[in-house]
Amino acid sequence: MTIEILSPQKSTPNCWLSALFLGCIVFVLTLFCLELIVVSGKISPLWFPTTLMTVVVFRCPSRQLPLLLTACVLGTAAANAIIIGPAFSNIKFALLNLIQASVGGMLLRALLDRRAPLNSLHDWARMVLSVGIVTPVLGGLLALWTLQVSGHASFPFFYTWVISEIIGMLVLGPMLLLLPWPLRRAQFSELGRQLPETLMTLLLTLGASYLSLRFLPWPFTFIVVILFWCAVRLPKLQAFVLFFINASFISMLLALDAVSVVNNNSALGPVSSWLPFLLVLIPSHIMSLVMDAFRREKLHITDSETRFRHAMEYSAIGMALVAPQGKWLQVNRSLCDILGYPAEELKRLTFQQITHPDDLSLDLQHASRLLEGEIDTYTFEKRYFRKDGEIVWARLTVSLVRDGSQEPLYFIAQIIDISELKQSEQVNRRLMERITLANEAGGIGVWEWNLLTGEMLWDKRMYALFGLASHESPSYDLWIHLLHTADREYAALTVQQAIELRSAFHMEYRVVNAEGQRWVRTQANRLLSKEGRIERMLGICQ
């Protein structure tokens, strides 16, 4: 079962429920920001509602935006009405937030991937440029123009607006963008498994931030170190959640005057004390994204090594990593079975020690060419000595792995046991030798005719029987031409009937050549395809 909030596939009743839920969140965020103003009695440059609406525009389907954004505007206006009192300006500035959020959401749609919006520093930089600089300035200009009409415009109001929107986006925006979308119970369960560590880190960072602001000089320098520790210790999403909570906590401390930050720039007024707070967030974000990229790269390397190790260990063929000097670095079970050595004992040897002397020189030549970069890989058949002294034939394929500076690291060797194949080849070669001797002793020639291609293959005895020169190529037409004229029609008819009936045949005919004529007896059988069609004929002549 899943719980989805603001899911793209919501039914109409649930859309209204999602809008109500979203309106309540915006109401609480606006109330928090306004309470900071009430408590401190001065402008508090921290504004979250626009950030939330921006992410809603970025995340949600366009058909749902009118209802959801209306709920956001009403939530913001309601919070303003409670804190400031009923006034038309409540709706006016909420609508300015809406315009700014709409532009920012569309920019994020164009610049970021909805499935992975903050996957790299480039994504973060695009987010900061679009909704951390461009849209806050746009919103500030619109607000300045609105006050200019009523005669209440001022430059402090403009830069306070801009800084409050920037801080709000940097504090809340990354967290909202990184939250799984739509939100599901299973995803909350996964986050819950890391909750104890996250809570412990949160308590430590909140306490350290308070102590830094309360007792240490240049407190924001120490706060940067604290947030860096969060970025190193926690996954990306949890780190940004802690950044948000710490930022909100520090804002409350500053608003309640529980801590004091020396203001050395009276030109910017009360905003100047918040500028270090803004600069603290930027390196913390960068560190968190760098650590996330490092973790993902480390995980990718670990996964690749695991896959390679499993592929090597459980491969049906022998595999090994071999040092450029020849020492076995890593071997799998199949190779140990082929060579008869336990893995640890084999690693104490070099491939030169167990290679047959007749094959060692060629192997070393290939390895030398590989090291010098003349070839990328090589394959050849060689003999190894097993631990029990027996000789094993193997087909060896070798490639070389180099480091970033192209220095050789190790060979990757693939070794296939072909001893049985070699034994079969030897048996077949001896058998063919006996058949060839028997054919020569009996004056028998062997031929093959491919009916699909028309190609004919004759052995040496066939060339001698028909008086054909070694450079001439046999064919059906040439064979008919070499027969006695009185036997040609009979021979052709016999062959044709055998093809039509898909049967064997035998016949006797006369061959005429420069030495005169001789009688030849021919016997042949047919070879059929899977479909029953005759493909080849194989026969003898004597």
mmCIF file of C-alpha atoms in Angstrom, residues 91-348:
data_model
loop_
_atom_site.group_PDB
_atom_site.id
_atom_site.type_symbol
_atom_site.label_atom_id
_atom_site.label_comp_id
_atom_site.label_asym_id
_atom_site.label_seq_id
_atom_site.Cartn_x
_atom_site.Cartn_y
_atom_site.Cartn_z
ATOM 1 C CA ILE A 91 -3.378 39.212 -1.698
ATOM 2 C CA LYS A 92 -1.196 41.587 -3.714
ATOM 3 C CA PHE A 93 2.121 40.289 -2.404
ATOM 4 C CA ALA A 94 0.904 36.672 -2.469
ATOM 5 C CA LEU A 95 0.170 37.134 -6.168
ATOM 6 C CA LEU A 96 3.679 38.564 -6.655
ATOM 7 C CA ASN A 97 5.040 35.414 -5.003
ATOM 8 C CA LEU A 98 2.873 33.378 -7.375
ATOM 9 C CA ILE A 99 4.235 35.151 -10.461
ATOM 10 C CA GLN A 100 7.797 34.702 -9.285
ATOM 11 C CA ALA A 101 7.188 31.026 -8.472
ATOM 12 C CA SER A 102 5.548 30.371 -11.864
ATOM 13 C CA VAL A 103 8.522 31.831 -13.737
ATOM 14 C CA GLY A 104 10.969 29.943 -11.514
ATOM 15 C CA GLY A 105 9.129 26.635 -11.902
ATOM 16 C CA MET A 106 9.103 26.950 -15.683
ATOM 17 C CA LEU A 107 12.831 27.753 -15.675
ATOM 18 C CA LEU A 108 13.500 24.644 -13.575
ATOM 19 C CA ARG A 109 11.431 22.544 -15.982
ATOM 20 C CA ALA A 110 13.622 23.752 -18.831
ATOM 21 C CA LEU A 111 16.933 23.320 -16.989
ATOM 22 C CA LEU A 112 16.548 20.259 -14.741
ATOM 23 C CA ASP A 113 15.474 16.640 -15.057
ATOM 24 C CA ARG A 114 12.330 16.015 -13.024
ATOM 25 C CA ARG A 115 13.452 12.473 -12.154
ATOM 26 C CA ALA A 116 16.860 13.598 -10.829
ATOM 27 C CA PRO A 117 16.817 17.393 -10.464
ATOM 28 C CA LEU A 118 19.965 17.749 -8.321
ATOM 29 C CA ASN A 119 22.263 15.002 -9.547
ATOM 30 C CA SER A 120 25.397 17.113 -9.943
ATOM 31 C CA LEU A 121 26.993 20.472 -9.242
ATOM 32 C CA HIS A 122 25.918 21.629 -12.709
ATOM 33 C CA ASP A 123 22.275 21.014 -11.760
ATOM 34 C CA TRP A 124 22.755 22.939 -8.509
ATOM 35 C CA ALA A 125 24.408 25.842 -10.356
ATOM 36 C CA ARG A 126 21.499 25.987 -12.819
ATOM 37 C CA MET A 127 19.045 25.983 -9.906
ATOM 38 C CA VAL A 128 20.896 28.817 -8.126
ATOM 39 C CA LEU A 129 21.181 30.877 -11.300
ATOM 40 C CA SER A 130 17.518 30.509 -12.282
ATOM 41 C CA VAL A 131 15.534 30.523 -9.024
ATOM 42 C CA GLY A 132 18.282 31.737 -6.688
ATOM 43 C CA ILE A 133 19.197 34.877 -8.631
ATOM 44 C CA VAL A 134 17.017 35.571 -11.684
ATOM 45 C CA THR A 135 13.541 35.073 -10.205
ATOM 46 C CA PRO A 136 14.280 36.762 -6.822
ATOM 47 C CA VAL A 137 15.526 39.840 -8.682
ATOM 48 C CA LEU A 138 12.460 39.693 -10.938
ATOM 49 C CA GLY A 139 10.167 39.393 -7.921
ATOM 50 C CA GLY A 140 11.951 42.239 -6.154
ATOM 51 C CA LEU A 141 11.578 44.506 -9.180
ATOM 52 C CA LEU A 142 7.869 43.698 -9.426
ATOM 53 C CA ALA A 143 7.411 44.399 -5.722
ATOM 54 C CA LEU A 144 9.421 47.635 -6.044
ATOM 55 C CA TRP A 145 7.255 48.716 -8.960
ATOM 56 C CA THR A 146 4.103 47.903 -6.981
ATOM 57 C CA LEU A 147 5.274 50.073 -4.060
ATOM 58 C CA GLN A 148 6.440 52.794 -6.464
ATOM 59 C CA VAL A 149 2.846 53.157 -7.626
ATOM 60 C CA SER A 150 1.724 53.752 -4.050
ATOM 61 C CA GLY A 151 4.748 55.894 -3.247
ATOM 62 C CA HIS A 152 6.354 53.537 -0.680
ATOM 63 C CA ALA A 153 9.258 52.190 -2.741
ATOM 64 C CA SER A 154 12.721 51.986 -1.157
ATOM 65 C CA PHE A 155 16.006 50.310 -1.995
ATOM 66 C CA PRO A 156 16.277 48.512 1.413
ATOM 67 C CA PHE A 157 12.913 46.910 0.689
ATOM 68 C CA PHE A 158 14.219 45.667 -2.683
ATOM 69 C CA TYR A 159 17.424 44.058 -1.431
ATOM 70 C CA THR A 160 15.640 42.635 1.606
ATOM 71 C CA TRP A 161 13.103 40.994 -0.725
ATOM 72 C CA VAL A 162 15.840 39.592 -2.958
ATOM 73 C CA ILE A 163 17.989 38.252 -0.099
ATOM 74 C CA SER A 164 15.000 36.724 1.687
ATOM 75 C CA GLU A 165 13.977 34.869 -1.488
ATOM 76 C CA ILE A 166 17.556 33.710 -2.144
ATOM 77 C CA ILE A 167 17.992 32.399 1.397
ATOM 78 C CA GLY A 168 14.571 30.757 1.284
ATOM 79 C CA MET A 169 15.429 28.984 -1.959
ATOM 80 C CA LEU A 170 18.846 27.838 -0.761
ATOM 81 C CA VAL A 171 17.485 26.630 2.573
ATOM 82 C CA LEU A 172 14.285 24.877 1.460
ATOM 83 C CA GLY A 173 14.568 24.423 -2.322
ATOM 84 C CA PRO A 174 17.150 21.592 -2.531
ATOM 85 C CA MET A 175 15.330 19.581 0.140
ATOM 86 C CA LEU A 176 12.017 19.818 -1.739
ATOM 87 C CA LEU A 177 13.663 18.968 -5.058
ATOM 88 C CA LEU A 178 15.362 15.890 -3.589
ATOM 89 C CA LEU A 179 12.273 14.460 -1.912
ATOM 90 C CA PRO A 180 10.961 11.380 -3.806
ATOM 91 C CA TRP A 181 7.993 12.322 -5.988
ATOM 92 C CA PRO A 182 5.238 11.319 -5.536
ATOM 93 C CA LEU A 183 5.763 10.612 -1.856
ATOM 94 C CA ARG A 184 5.109 6.973 -0.963
ATOM 95 C CA ARG A 185 5.016 5.056 2.293
ATOM 96 C CA ALA A 186 7.758 2.704 1.110
ATOM 97 C CA GLN A 187 10.062 5.674 0.527
ATOM 98 C CA PHE A 188 9.386 7.005 4.024
ATOM 99 C CA SER A 189 10.183 3.551 5.400
ATOM 100 C CA GLU A 190 13.535 3.605 3.612
ATOM 101 C CA LEU A 191 14.304 7.022 5.055
ATOM 102 C CA GLY A 192 13.192 5.783 8.480
ATOM 103 C CA ARG A 193 15.961 3.188 8.541
ATOM 104 C CA GLN A 194 18.501 6.022 8.658
ATOM 105 C CA LEU A 195 16.468 8.043 11.158
ATOM 106 C CA PRO A 196 18.512 7.273 14.317
ATOM 107 C CA GLU A 197 21.773 8.427 12.747
ATOM 108 C CA THR A 198 20.063 11.472 11.234
ATOM 109 C CA LEU A 199 18.501 12.489 14.572
ATOM 110 C CA MET A 200 21.793 12.061 16.413
ATOM 111 C CA THR A 201 23.591 14.188 13.840
ATOM 112 C CA LEU A 202 20.813 16.788 14.011
ATOM 113 C CA LEU A 203 21.062 17.139 17.793
ATOM 114 C CA LEU A 204 24.833 17.478 17.628
ATOM 115 C CA THR A 205 24.721 20.092 14.851
ATOM 116 C CA LEU A 206 22.005 22.149 16.559
ATOM 117 C CA GLY A 207 23.944 22.180 19.804
ATOM 118 C CA ALA A 208 27.207 23.007 18.045
ATOM 119 C CA SER A 209 25.554 25.809 16.042
ATOM 120 C CA TYR A 210 24.130 27.365 19.207
ATOM 121 C CA LEU A 211 27.455 27.189 21.039
ATOM 122 C CA SER A 212 29.264 28.679 18.041
ATOM 123 C CA LEU A 213 26.858 31.626 17.822
ATOM 124 C CA ARG A 214 26.815 32.110 21.578
ATOM 125 C CA PHE A 215 30.458 31.856 22.568
ATOM 126 C CA LEU A 216 32.825 31.754 19.585
ATOM 127 C CA PRO A 217 34.238 34.581 17.485
ATOM 128 C CA TRP A 218 33.360 34.463 13.778
ATOM 129 C CA PRO A 219 30.665 31.875 14.531
ATOM 130 C CA PHE A 220 29.608 31.295 10.934
ATOM 131 C CA THR A 221 33.090 29.976 10.156
ATOM 132 C CA PHE A 222 32.523 27.204 12.694
ATOM 133 C CA ILE A 223 28.971 26.631 11.430
ATOM 134 C CA VAL A 224 30.400 25.930 7.957
ATOM 135 C CA VAL A 225 32.567 23.206 9.500
ATOM 136 C CA ILE A 226 29.527 21.766 11.297
ATOM 137 C CA LEU A 227 27.466 21.622 8.114
ATOM 138 C CA PHE A 228 30.429 20.140 6.244
ATOM 139 C CA TRP A 229 30.414 17.331 8.795
ATOM 140 C CA CYS A 230 26.714 16.754 7.999
ATOM 141 C CA ALA A 231 27.510 16.634 4.283
ATOM 142 C CA VAL A 232 30.276 14.072 4.813
ATOM 143 C CA ARG A 233 28.332 11.905 7.261
ATOM 144 C CA LEU A 234 24.854 11.763 5.726
ATOM 145 C CA PRO A 235 23.318 10.986 2.322
ATOM 146 C CA LYS A 236 22.391 13.936 0.150
ATOM 147 C CA LEU A 237 18.700 14.231 1.059
ATOM 148 C CA GLN A 238 19.246 13.855 4.805
ATOM 149 C CA ALA A 239 22.060 16.420 4.677
ATOM 150 C CA PHE A 240 19.815 18.997 3.003
ATOM 151 C CA VAL A 241 17.059 18.293 5.545
ATOM 152 C CA LEU A 242 19.539 19.066 8.321
ATOM 153 C CA PHE A 243 20.660 22.213 6.491
ATOM 154 C CA PHE A 244 17.019 23.347 6.458
ATOM 155 C CA ILE A 245 16.450 22.600 10.147
ATOM 156 C CA ASN A 246 19.726 24.243 11.195
ATOM 157 C CA ALA A 247 18.956 27.311 9.097
ATOM 158 C CA SER A 248 15.503 27.620 10.648
ATOM 159 C CA PHE A 249 16.978 27.150 14.129
ATOM 160 C CA ILE A 250 19.635 29.808 13.577
ATOM 161 C CA SER A 251 16.965 32.150 12.195
ATOM 162 C CA MET A 252 14.951 31.738 15.385
ATOM 163 C CA LEU A 253 18.036 32.404 17.520
ATOM 164 C CA LEU A 254 18.779 35.594 15.614
ATOM 165 C CA ALA A 255 15.154 36.743 15.692
ATOM 166 C CA LEU A 256 14.847 36.101 19.460
ATOM 167 C CA ASP A 257 18.172 37.865 20.093
ATOM 168 C CA ALA A 258 19.303 34.690 21.856
ATOM 169 C CA VAL A 259 22.623 35.258 20.094
ATOM 170 C CA SER A 260 24.183 38.371 18.697
ATOM 171 C CA VAL A 261 26.150 38.706 15.480
ATOM 172 C CA VAL A 262 28.345 41.737 15.085
ATOM 173 C CA ASN A 263 27.082 43.973 12.298
ATOM 174 C CA ASN A 264 30.021 45.710 10.677
ATOM 175 C CA ASN A 265 28.128 47.040 7.649
ATOM 176 C CA SER A 266 25.549 49.631 8.582
ATOM 177 C CA ALA A 267 24.945 50.453 4.905
ATOM 178 C CA LEU A 268 22.921 47.271 4.443
ATOM 179 C CA GLY A 269 21.092 47.680 7.730
ATOM 180 C CA PRO A 270 19.718 44.597 9.489
ATOM 181 C CA VAL A 271 20.267 42.466 6.391
ATOM 182 C CA SER A 272 24.035 42.564 6.822
ATOM 183 C CA SER A 273 23.950 40.153 9.745
ATOM 184 C CA TRP A 274 22.272 37.588 7.480
ATOM 185 C CA LEU A 275 24.815 37.734 4.669
ATOM 186 C CA PRO A 276 27.299 35.360 6.404
ATOM 187 C CA PHE A 277 24.358 33.059 6.965
ATOM 188 C CA LEU A 278 23.758 33.076 3.191
ATOM 189 C CA LEU A 279 27.420 32.359 2.465
ATOM 190 C CA VAL A 280 27.386 29.417 4.903
ATOM 191 C CA LEU A 281 24.769 27.599 2.811
ATOM 192 C CA ILE A 282 26.617 27.716 -0.505
ATOM 193 C CA PRO A 283 29.778 25.751 0.447
ATOM 194 C CA SER A 284 27.666 23.315 2.472
ATOM 195 C CA HIS A 285 25.522 22.572 -0.599
ATOM 196 C CA ILE A 286 28.591 22.127 -2.761
ATOM 197 C CA MET A 287 30.210 19.766 -0.251
ATOM 198 C CA SER A 288 27.045 17.668 0.012
ATOM 199 C CA LEU A 289 26.787 17.305 -3.783
ATOM 200 C CA VAL A 290 30.491 16.511 -4.104
ATOM 201 C CA MET A 291 30.200 13.824 -1.422
ATOM 202 C CA ASP A 292 27.107 12.409 -3.140
ATOM 203 C CA ALA A 293 28.988 12.194 -6.441
ATOM 204 C CA PHE A 294 31.905 10.552 -4.600
ATOM 205 C CA ARG A 295 29.580 7.987 -2.971
ATOM 206 C CA ARG A 296 27.894 7.174 -6.264
ATOM 207 C CA GLU A 297 31.247 6.799 -8.006
ATOM 208 C CA LYS A 298 32.526 4.598 -5.194
ATOM 209 C CA LEU A 299 29.355 2.496 -5.365
ATOM 210 C CA HIS A 300 29.709 2.222 -9.140
ATOM 211 C CA ILE A 301 33.321 1.078 -8.787
ATOM 212 C CA THR A 302 32.369 -1.391 -6.076
ATOM 213 C CA ASP A 303 29.523 -2.789 -8.176
ATOM 214 C CA SER A 304 31.803 -3.089 -11.200
ATOM 215 C CA GLU A 305 34.458 -4.879 -9.161
ATOM 216 C CA THR A 306 31.841 -7.209 -7.670
ATOM 217 C CA ARG A 307 30.401 -8.058 -11.089
ATOM 218 C CA PHE A 308 33.881 -8.667 -12.498
ATOM 219 C CA ARG A 309 34.881 -10.787 -9.508
ATOM 220 C CA HIS A 310 31.727 -12.906 -9.755
ATOM 221 C CA ALA A 311 32.038 -13.218 -13.537
ATOM 222 C CA MET A 312 35.616 -14.343 -13.128
ATOM 223 C CA GLU A 313 35.103 -16.636 -10.145
ATOM 224 C CA TYR A 314 32.118 -18.494 -11.577
ATOM 225 C CA SER A 315 33.201 -18.534 -15.208
ATOM 226 C CA ALA A 316 33.160 -21.924 -16.921
ATOM 227 C CA ILE A 317 36.566 -21.177 -18.473
ATOM 228 C CA GLY A 318 39.840 -20.482 -16.728
ATOM 229 C CA MET A 319 40.470 -16.796 -16.014
ATOM 230 C CA ALA A 320 43.367 -15.061 -14.338
ATOM 231 C CA LEU A 321 44.989 -11.704 -13.690
ATOM 232 C CA VAL A 322 48.686 -11.943 -14.397
ATOM 233 C CA ALA A 323 51.405 -9.400 -13.550
ATOM 234 C CA PRO A 324 53.544 -8.085 -16.433
ATOM 235 C CA GLN A 325 56.426 -10.138 -14.988
ATOM 236 C CA GLY A 326 54.332 -13.328 -15.206
ATOM 237 C CA LYS A 327 53.185 -13.871 -11.612
ATOM 238 C CA TRP A 328 49.621 -15.124 -11.162
ATOM 239 C CA LEU A 329 47.783 -12.383 -9.218
ATOM 240 C CA GLN A 330 44.267 -13.791 -9.191
ATOM 241 C CA VAL A 331 42.910 -17.095 -10.505
ATOM 242 C CA ASN A 332 39.442 -18.638 -10.618
ATOM 243 C CA ARG A 333 38.263 -22.151 -9.783
ATOM 244 C CA SER A 334 38.103 -23.317 -13.393
ATOM 245 C CA LEU A 335 41.762 -22.459 -13.957
ATOM 246 C CA CYS A 336 42.754 -24.290 -10.780
ATOM 247 C CA ASP A 337 40.844 -27.345 -12.029
ATOM 248 C CA ILE A 338 42.543 -27.144 -15.440
ATOM 249 C CA LEU A 339 46.068 -26.851 -14.030
ATOM 250 C CA GLY A 340 45.537 -28.988 -10.934
ATOM 251 C CA TYR A 341 46.943 -26.415 -8.496
ATOM 252 C CA PRO A 342 45.227 -24.890 -5.446
ATOM 253 C CA ALA A 343 44.784 -21.126 -5.845
ATOM 254 C CA GLU A 344 47.326 -20.131 -3.183
ATOM 255 C CA GLU A 345 49.974 -22.457 -4.580
ATOM 256 C CA LEU A 346 49.388 -21.262 -8.139
ATOM 257 C CA LYS A 347 49.791 -17.619 -7.038
ATOM 258 C CA ARG A 348 53.320 -18.414 -5.879
#
